[in-house]
mmCIF file with all atom_site columns, C-alpha atoms and ligand atoms in Angstrom:
data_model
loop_
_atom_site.group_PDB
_atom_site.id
_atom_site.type_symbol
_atom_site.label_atom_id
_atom_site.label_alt_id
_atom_site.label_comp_id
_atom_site.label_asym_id
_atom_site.label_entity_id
_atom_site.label_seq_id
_atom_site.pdbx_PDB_ins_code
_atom_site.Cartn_x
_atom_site.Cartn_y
_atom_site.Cartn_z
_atom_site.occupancy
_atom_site.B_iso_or_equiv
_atom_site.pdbx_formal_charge
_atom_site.auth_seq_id
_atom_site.auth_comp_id
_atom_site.auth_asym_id
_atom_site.auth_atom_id
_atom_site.pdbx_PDB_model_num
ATOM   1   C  CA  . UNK V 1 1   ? -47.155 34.710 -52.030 1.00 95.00 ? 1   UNK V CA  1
ATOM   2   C  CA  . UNK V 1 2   ? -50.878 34.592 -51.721 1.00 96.00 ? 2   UNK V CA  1
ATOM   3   C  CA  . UNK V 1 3   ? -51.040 30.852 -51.216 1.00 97.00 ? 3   UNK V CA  1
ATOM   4   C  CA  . UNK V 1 4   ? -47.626 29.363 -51.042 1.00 96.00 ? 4   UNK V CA  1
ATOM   5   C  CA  . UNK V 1 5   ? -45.268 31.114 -48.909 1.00 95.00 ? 5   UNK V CA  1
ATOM   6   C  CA  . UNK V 1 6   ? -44.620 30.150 -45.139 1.00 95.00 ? 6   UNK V CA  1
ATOM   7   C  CA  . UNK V 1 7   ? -45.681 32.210 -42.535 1.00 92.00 ? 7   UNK V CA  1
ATOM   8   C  CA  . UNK V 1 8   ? -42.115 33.100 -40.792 1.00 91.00 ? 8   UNK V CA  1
ATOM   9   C  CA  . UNK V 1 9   ? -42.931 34.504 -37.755 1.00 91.00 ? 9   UNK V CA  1
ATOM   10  C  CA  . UNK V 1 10  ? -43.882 32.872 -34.501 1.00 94.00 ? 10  UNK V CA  1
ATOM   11  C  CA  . UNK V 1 11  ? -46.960 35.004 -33.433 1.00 93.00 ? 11  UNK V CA  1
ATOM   12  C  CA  . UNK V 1 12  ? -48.542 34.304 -36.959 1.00 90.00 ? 12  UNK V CA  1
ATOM   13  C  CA  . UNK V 1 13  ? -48.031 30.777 -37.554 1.00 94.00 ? 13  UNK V CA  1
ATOM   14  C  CA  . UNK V 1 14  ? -49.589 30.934 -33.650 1.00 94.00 ? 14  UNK V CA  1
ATOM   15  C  CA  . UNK V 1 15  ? -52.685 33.013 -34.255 1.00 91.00 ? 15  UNK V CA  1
ATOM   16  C  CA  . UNK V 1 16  ? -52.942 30.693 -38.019 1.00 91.00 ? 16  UNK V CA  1
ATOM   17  C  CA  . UNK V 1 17  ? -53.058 27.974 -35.881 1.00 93.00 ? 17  UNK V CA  1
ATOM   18  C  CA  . UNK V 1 18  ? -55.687 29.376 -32.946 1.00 92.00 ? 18  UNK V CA  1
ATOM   19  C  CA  . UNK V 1 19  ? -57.979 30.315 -36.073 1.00 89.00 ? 19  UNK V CA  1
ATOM   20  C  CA  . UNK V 1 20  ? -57.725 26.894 -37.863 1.00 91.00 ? 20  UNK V CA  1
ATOM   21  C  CA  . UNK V 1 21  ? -56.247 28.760 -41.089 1.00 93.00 ? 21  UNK V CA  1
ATOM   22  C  CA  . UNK V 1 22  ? -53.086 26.789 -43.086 1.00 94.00 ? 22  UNK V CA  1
ATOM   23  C  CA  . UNK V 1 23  ? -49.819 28.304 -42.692 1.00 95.00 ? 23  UNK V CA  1
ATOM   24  C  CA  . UNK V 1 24  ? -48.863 28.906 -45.999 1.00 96.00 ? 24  UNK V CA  1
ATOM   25  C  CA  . UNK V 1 25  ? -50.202 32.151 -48.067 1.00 96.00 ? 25  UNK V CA  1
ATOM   26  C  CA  . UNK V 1 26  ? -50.727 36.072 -47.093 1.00 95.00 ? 26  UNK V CA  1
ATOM   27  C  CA  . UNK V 1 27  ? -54.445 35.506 -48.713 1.00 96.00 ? 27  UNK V CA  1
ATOM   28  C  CA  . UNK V 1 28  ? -56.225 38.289 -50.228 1.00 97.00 ? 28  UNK V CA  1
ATOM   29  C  CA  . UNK V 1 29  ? -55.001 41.893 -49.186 1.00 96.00 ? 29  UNK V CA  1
ATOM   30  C  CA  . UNK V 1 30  ? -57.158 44.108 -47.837 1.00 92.00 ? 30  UNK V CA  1
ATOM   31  C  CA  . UNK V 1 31  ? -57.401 48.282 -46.771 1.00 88.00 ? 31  UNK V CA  1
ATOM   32  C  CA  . UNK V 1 32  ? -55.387 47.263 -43.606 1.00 86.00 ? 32  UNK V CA  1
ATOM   33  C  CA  . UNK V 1 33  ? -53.149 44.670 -44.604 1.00 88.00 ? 33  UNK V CA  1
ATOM   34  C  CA  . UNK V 1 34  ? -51.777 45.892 -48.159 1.00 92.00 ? 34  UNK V CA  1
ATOM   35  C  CA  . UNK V 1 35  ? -48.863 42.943 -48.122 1.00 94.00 ? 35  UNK V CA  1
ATOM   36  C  CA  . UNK V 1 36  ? -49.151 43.104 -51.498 1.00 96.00 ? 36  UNK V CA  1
ATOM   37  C  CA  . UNK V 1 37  ? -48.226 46.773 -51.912 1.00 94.00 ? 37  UNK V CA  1
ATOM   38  C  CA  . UNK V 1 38  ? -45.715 46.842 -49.488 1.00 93.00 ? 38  UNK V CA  1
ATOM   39  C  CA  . UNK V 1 39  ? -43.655 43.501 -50.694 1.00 93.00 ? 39  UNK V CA  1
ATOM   40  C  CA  . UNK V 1 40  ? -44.067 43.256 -54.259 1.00 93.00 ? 40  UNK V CA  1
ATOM   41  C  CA  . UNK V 1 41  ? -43.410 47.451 -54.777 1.00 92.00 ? 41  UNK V CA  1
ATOM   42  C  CA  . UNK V 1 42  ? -42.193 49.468 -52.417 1.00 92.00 ? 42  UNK V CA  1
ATOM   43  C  CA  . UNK V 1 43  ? -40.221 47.198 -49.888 1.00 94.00 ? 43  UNK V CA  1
ATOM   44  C  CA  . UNK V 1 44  ? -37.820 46.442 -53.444 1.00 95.00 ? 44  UNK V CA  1
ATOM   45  C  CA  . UNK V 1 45  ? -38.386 49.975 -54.778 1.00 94.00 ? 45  UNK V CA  1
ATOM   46  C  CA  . UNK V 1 46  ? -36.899 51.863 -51.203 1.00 94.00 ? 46  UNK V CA  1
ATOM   47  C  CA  . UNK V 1 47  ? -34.398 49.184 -51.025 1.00 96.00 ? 47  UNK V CA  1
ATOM   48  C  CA  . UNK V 1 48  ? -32.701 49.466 -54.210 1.00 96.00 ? 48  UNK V CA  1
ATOM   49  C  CA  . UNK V 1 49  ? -33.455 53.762 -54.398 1.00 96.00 ? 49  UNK V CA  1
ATOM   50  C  CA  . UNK V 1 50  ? -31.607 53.700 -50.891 1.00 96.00 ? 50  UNK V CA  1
ATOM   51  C  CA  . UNK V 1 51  ? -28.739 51.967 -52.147 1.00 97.00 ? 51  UNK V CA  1
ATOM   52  C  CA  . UNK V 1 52  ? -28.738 53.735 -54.836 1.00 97.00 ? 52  UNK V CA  1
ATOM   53  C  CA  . UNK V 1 53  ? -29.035 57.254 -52.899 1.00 97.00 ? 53  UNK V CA  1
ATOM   54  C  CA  . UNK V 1 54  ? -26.485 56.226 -49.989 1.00 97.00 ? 54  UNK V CA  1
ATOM   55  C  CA  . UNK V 1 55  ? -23.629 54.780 -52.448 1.00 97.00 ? 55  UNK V CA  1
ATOM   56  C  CA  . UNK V 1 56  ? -24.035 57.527 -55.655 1.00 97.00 ? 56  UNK V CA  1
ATOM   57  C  CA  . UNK V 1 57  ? -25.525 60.167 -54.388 1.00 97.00 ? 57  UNK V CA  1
ATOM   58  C  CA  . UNK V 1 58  ? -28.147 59.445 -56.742 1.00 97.00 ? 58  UNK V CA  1
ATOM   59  C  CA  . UNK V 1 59  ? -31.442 61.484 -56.992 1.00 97.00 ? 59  UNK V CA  1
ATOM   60  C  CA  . UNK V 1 60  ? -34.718 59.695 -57.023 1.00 96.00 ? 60  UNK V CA  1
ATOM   61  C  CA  . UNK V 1 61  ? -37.846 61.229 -59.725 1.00 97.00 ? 61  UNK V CA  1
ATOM   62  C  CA  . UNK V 1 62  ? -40.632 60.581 -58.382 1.00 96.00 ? 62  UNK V CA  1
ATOM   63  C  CA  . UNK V 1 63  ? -43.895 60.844 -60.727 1.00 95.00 ? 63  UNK V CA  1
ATOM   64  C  CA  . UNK V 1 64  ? -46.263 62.331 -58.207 1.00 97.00 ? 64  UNK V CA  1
ATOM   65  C  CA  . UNK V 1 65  ? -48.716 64.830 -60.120 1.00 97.00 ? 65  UNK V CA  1
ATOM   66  C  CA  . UNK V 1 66  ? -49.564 68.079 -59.316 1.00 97.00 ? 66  UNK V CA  1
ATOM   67  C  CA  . UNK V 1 67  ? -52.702 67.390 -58.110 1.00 96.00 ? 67  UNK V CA  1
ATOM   68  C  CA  . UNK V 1 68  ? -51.696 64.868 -55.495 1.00 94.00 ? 68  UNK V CA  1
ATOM   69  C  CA  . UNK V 1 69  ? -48.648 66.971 -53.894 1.00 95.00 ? 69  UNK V CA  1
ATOM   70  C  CA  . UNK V 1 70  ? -49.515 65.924 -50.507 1.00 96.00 ? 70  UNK V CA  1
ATOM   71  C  CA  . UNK V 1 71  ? -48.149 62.449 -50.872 1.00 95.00 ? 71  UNK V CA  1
ATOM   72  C  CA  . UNK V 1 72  ? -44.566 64.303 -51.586 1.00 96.00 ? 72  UNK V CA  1
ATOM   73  C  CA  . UNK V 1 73  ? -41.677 63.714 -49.055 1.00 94.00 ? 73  UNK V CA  1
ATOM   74  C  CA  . UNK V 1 74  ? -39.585 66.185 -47.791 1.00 94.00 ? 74  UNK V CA  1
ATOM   75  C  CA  . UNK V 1 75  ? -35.981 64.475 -48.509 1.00 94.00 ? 75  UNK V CA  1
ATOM   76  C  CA  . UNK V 1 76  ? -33.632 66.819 -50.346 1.00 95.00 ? 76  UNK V CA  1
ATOM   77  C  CA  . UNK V 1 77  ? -32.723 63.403 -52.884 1.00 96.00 ? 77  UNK V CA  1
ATOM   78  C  CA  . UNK V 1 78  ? -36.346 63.303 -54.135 1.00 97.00 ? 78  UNK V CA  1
ATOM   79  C  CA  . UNK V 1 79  ? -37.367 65.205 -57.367 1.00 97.00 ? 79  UNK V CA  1
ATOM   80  C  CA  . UNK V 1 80  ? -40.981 65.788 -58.117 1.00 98.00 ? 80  UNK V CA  1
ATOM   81  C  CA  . UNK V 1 81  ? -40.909 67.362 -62.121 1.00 98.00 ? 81  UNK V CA  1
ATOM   82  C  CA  . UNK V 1 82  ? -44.604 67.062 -62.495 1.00 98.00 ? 82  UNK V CA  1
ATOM   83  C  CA  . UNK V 1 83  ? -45.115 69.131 -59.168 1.00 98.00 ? 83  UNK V CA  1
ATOM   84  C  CA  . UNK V 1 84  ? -42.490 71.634 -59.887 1.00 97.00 ? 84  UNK V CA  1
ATOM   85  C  CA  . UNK V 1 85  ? -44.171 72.325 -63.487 1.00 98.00 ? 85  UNK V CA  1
ATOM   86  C  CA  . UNK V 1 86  ? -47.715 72.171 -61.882 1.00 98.00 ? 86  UNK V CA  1
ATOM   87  C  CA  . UNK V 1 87  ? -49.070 68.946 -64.635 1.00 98.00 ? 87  UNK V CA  1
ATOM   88  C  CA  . UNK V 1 88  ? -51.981 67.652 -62.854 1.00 97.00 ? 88  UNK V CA  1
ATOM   89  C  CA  . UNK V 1 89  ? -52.610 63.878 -63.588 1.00 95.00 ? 89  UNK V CA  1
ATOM   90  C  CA  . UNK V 1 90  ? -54.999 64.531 -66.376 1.00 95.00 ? 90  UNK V CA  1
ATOM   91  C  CA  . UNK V 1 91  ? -52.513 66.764 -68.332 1.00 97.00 ? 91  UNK V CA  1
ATOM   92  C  CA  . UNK V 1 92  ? -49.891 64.404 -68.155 1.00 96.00 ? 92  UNK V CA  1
ATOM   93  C  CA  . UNK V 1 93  ? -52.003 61.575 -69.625 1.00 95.00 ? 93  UNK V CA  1
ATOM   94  C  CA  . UNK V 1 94  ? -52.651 64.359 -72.280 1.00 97.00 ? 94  UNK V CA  1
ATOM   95  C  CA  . UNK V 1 95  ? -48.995 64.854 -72.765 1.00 97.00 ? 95  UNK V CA  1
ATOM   96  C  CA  . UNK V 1 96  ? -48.269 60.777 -72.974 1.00 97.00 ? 96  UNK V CA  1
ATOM   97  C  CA  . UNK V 1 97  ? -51.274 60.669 -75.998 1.00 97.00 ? 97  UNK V CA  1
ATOM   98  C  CA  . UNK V 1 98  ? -49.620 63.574 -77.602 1.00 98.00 ? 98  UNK V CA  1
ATOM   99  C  CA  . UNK V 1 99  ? -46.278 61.815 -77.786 1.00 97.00 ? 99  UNK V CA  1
ATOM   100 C  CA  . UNK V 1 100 ? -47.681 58.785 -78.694 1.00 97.00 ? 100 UNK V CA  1
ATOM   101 C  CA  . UNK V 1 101 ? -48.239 56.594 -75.864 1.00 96.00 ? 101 UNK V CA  1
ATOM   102 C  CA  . UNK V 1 102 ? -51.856 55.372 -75.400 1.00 95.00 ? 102 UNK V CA  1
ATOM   103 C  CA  . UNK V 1 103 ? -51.027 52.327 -72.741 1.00 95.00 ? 103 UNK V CA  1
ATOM   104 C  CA  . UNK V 1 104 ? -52.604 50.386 -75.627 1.00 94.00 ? 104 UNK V CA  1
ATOM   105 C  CA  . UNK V 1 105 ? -56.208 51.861 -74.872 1.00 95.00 ? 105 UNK V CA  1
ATOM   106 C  CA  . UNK V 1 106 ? -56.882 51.221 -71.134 1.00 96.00 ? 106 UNK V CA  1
ATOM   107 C  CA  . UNK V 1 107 ? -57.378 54.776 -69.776 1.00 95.00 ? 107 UNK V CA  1
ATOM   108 C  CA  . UNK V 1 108 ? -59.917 54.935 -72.156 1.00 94.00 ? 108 UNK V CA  1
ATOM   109 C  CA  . UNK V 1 109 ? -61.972 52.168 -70.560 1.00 96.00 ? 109 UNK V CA  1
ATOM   110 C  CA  . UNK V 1 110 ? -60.663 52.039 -66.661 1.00 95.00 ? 110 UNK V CA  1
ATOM   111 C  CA  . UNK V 1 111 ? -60.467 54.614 -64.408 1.00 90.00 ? 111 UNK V CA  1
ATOM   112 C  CA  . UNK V 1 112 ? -57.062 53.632 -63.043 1.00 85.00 ? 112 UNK V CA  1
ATOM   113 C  CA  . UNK V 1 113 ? -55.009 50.620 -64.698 1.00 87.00 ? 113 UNK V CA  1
ATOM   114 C  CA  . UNK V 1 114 ? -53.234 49.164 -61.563 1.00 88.00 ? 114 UNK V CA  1
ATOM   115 C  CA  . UNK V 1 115 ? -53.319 45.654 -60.946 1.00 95.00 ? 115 UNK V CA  1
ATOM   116 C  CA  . UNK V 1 116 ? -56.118 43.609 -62.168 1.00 96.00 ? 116 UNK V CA  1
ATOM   117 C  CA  . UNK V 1 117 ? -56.731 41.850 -59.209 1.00 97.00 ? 117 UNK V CA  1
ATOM   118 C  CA  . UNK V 1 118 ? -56.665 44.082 -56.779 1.00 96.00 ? 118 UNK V CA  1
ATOM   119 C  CA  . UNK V 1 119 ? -59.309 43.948 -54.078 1.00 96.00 ? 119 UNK V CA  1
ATOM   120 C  CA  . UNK V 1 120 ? -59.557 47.187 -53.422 1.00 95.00 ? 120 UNK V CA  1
ATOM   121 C  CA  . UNK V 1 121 ? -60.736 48.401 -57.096 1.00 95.00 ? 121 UNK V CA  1
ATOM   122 C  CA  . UNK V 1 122 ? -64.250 49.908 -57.251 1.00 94.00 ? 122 UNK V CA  1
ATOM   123 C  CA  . UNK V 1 123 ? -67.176 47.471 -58.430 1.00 96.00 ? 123 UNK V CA  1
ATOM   124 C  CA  . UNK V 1 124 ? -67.868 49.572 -61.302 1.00 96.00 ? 124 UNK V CA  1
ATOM   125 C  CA  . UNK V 1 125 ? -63.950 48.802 -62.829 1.00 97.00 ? 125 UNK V CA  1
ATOM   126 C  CA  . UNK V 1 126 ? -64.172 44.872 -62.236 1.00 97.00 ? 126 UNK V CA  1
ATOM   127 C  CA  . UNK V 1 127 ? -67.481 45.089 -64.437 1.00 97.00 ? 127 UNK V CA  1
ATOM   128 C  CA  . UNK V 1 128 ? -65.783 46.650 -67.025 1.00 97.00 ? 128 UNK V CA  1
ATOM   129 C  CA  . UNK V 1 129 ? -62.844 43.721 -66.574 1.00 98.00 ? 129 UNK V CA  1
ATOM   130 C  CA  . UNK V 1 130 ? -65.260 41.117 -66.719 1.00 98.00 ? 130 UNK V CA  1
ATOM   131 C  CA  . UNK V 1 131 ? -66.416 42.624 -70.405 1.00 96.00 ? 131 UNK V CA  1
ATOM   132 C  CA  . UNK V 1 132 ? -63.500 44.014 -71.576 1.00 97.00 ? 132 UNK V CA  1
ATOM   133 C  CA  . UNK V 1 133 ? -60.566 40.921 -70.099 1.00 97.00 ? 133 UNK V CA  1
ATOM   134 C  CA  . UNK V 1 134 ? -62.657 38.210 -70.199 1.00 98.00 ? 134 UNK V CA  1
ATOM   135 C  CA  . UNK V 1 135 ? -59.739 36.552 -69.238 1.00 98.00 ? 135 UNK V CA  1
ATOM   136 C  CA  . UNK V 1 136 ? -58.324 38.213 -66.447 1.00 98.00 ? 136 UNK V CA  1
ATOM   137 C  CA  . UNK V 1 137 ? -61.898 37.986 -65.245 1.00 98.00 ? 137 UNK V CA  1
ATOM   138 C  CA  . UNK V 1 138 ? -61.510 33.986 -65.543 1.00 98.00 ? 138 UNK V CA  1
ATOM   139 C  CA  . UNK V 1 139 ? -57.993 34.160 -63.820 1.00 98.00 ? 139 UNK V CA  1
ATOM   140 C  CA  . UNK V 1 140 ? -60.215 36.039 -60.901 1.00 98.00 ? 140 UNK V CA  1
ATOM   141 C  CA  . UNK V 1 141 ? -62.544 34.008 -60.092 1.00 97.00 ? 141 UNK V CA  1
ATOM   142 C  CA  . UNK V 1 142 ? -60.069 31.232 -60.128 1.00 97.00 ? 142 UNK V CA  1
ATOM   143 C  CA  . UNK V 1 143 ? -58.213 32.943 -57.801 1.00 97.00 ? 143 UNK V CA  1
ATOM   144 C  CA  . UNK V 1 144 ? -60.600 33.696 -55.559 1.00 97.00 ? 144 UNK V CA  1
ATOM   145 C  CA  . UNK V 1 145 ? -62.111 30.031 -54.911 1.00 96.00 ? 145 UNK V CA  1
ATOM   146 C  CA  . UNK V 1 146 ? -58.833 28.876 -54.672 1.00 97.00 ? 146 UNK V CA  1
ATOM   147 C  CA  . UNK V 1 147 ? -58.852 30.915 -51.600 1.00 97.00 ? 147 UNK V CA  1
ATOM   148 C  CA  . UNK V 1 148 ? -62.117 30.539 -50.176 1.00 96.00 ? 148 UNK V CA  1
ATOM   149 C  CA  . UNK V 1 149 ? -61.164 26.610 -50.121 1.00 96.00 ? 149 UNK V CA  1
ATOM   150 C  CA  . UNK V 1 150 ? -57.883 27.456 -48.898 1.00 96.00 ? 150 UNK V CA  1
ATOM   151 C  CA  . UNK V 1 151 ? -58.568 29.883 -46.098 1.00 95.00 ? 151 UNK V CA  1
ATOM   152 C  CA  . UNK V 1 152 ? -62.666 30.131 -45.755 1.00 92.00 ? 152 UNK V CA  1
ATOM   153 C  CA  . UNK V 1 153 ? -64.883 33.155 -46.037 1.00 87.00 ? 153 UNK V CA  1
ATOM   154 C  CA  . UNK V 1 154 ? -63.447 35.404 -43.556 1.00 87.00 ? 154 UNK V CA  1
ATOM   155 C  CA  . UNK V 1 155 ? -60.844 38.134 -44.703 1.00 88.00 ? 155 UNK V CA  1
ATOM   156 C  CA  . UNK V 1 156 ? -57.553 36.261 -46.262 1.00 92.00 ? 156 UNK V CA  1
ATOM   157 C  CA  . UNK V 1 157 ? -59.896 34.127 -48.481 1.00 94.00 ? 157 UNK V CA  1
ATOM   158 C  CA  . UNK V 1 158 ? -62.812 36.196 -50.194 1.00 92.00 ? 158 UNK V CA  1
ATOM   159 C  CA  . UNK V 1 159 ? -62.206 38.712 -52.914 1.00 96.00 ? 159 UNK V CA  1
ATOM   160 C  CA  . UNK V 1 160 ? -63.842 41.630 -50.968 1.00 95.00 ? 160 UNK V CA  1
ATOM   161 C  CA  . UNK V 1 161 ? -65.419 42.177 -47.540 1.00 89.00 ? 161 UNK V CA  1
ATOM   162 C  CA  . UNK V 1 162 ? -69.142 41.415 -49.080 1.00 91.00 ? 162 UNK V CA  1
ATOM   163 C  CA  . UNK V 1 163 ? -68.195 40.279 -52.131 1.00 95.00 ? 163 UNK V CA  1
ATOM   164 C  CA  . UNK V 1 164 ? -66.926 36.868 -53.329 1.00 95.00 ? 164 UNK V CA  1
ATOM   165 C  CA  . UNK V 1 165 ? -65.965 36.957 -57.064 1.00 97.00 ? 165 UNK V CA  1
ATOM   166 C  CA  . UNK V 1 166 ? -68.720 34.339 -58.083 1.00 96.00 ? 166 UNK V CA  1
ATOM   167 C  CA  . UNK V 1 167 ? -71.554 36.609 -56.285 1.00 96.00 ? 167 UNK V CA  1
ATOM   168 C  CA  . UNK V 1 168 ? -70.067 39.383 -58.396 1.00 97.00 ? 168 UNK V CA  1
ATOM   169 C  CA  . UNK V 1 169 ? -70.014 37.223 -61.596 1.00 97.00 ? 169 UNK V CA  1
ATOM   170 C  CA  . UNK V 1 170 ? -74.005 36.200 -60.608 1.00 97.00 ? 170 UNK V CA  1
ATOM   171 C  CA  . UNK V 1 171 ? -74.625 39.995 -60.341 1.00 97.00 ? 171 UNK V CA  1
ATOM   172 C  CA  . UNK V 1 172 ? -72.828 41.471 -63.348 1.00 97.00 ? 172 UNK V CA  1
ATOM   173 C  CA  . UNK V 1 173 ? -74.480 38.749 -65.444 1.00 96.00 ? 173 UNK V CA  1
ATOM   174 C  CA  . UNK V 1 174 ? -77.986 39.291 -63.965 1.00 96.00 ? 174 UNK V CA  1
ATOM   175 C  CA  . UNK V 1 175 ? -77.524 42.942 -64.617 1.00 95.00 ? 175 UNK V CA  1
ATOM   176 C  CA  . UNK V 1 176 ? -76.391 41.947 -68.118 1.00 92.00 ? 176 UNK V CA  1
ATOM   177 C  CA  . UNK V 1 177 ? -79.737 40.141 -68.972 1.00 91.00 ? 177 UNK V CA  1
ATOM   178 C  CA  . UNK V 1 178 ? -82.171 43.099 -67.306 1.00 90.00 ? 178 UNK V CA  1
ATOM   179 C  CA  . UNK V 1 179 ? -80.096 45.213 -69.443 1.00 83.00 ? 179 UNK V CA  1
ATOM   180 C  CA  . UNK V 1 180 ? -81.013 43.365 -72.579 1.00 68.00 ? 180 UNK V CA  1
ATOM   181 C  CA  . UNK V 1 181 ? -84.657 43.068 -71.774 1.00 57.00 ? 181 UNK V CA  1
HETATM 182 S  S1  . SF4 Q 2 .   ? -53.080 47.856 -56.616 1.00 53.05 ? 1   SF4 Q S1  1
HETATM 183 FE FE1 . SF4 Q 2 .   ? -54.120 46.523 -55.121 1.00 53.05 ? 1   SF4 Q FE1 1
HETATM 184 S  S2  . SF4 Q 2 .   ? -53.326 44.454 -55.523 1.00 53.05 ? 1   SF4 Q S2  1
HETATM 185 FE FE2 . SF4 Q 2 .   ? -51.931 45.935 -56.491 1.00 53.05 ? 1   SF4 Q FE2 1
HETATM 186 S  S3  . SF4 Q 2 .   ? -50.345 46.305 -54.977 1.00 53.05 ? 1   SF4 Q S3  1
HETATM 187 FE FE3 . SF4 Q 2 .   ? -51.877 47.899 -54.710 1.00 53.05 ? 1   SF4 Q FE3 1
HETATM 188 S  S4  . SF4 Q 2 .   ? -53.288 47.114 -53.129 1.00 53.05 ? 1   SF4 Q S4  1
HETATM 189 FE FE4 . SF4 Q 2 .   ? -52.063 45.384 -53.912 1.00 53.05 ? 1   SF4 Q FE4 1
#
């Protein structure tokens, strides 16, 4: 989706032409256009949960904690357990290590564990990818000058507004060496 789909709609492909950019790929997201969010979560989540609530009467669990209630819906097929017994996010990661399940480490070392690439992650938690995935950190910068060449340096084709994820890989490893010093 980020580089290969067609742009469907007239007024894009017309404002992708008026800017010079290809007509293929949504680019990188960013805070105002989140197409990742909405098409690869909860465009297929609603969809199927609304067939799902329409056809069986079914009742949707949502795993909102209790210290984030205000993103709760009022719809009388939406259940929010944590809520209702007051666990707050913390305590329910509590609960999950008591039982057992320790998401193989990563709350440990990142704050959240979303997805690895997203743009919209704090500095300080792609420093810790670039130590702790080395990998992931690879697949990034790939990535991201595949889309600078692709789209330029405006919005669709580097990593973050001021940030490219070379200039971050020049920073983290400069900061590396003072560090050592
Ligand atoms: S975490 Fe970031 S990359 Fe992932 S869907 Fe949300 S906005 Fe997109």
């Amino acid at each position: 989706m980020m580089f290969d789909i067609p742009q469907q709609k007239k007024r894009a492909i017309e404002r992708r032409i008026a800017m010079g950019q290809p007509l293929t790929g949504y680019g990188w997201p960013g805070m105002t256009v989140r197409w990742c969010t909405g098409q690869l979560k909860t465009h297929l989540i609603s969809k199927e949960v609304n067939r799902l609530k329409k056809e069986q009467n079914a009742l949707h669990y949502i795993g909102i904690a209790a210290d984030e209630a205000h993103r709760c819906k009022d719809d009388p097929q939406n259940r929010y357990p944590l809520v209702e017994w007051k666990i707050t996010e913390a305590q329910a990661l509590q609960i999950c290590y008591s039982r057992g399940f320790d998401f193989g480490g990563l709350y440990e070392i990142y704050r959240r564990a979303s997805c690895w690439c997203c743009p919209l992650q704090r500095i300080d938690e792609l420093r810790k990818l670039r130590t702790h995935h080395p990998e992931l950190w690879a697949r990034l910068r790939e990535m991201d000058n595949r889309a600078r060449a692709m789209f330029g340096p405006g919005p669709l084709g580097q990593f973050k507004k001021d940030w490219s994820v070379e200039r971050l890989e020049e920073r983290f490893a400069r900061e590396e060496k003072a560090g050592r010093k």
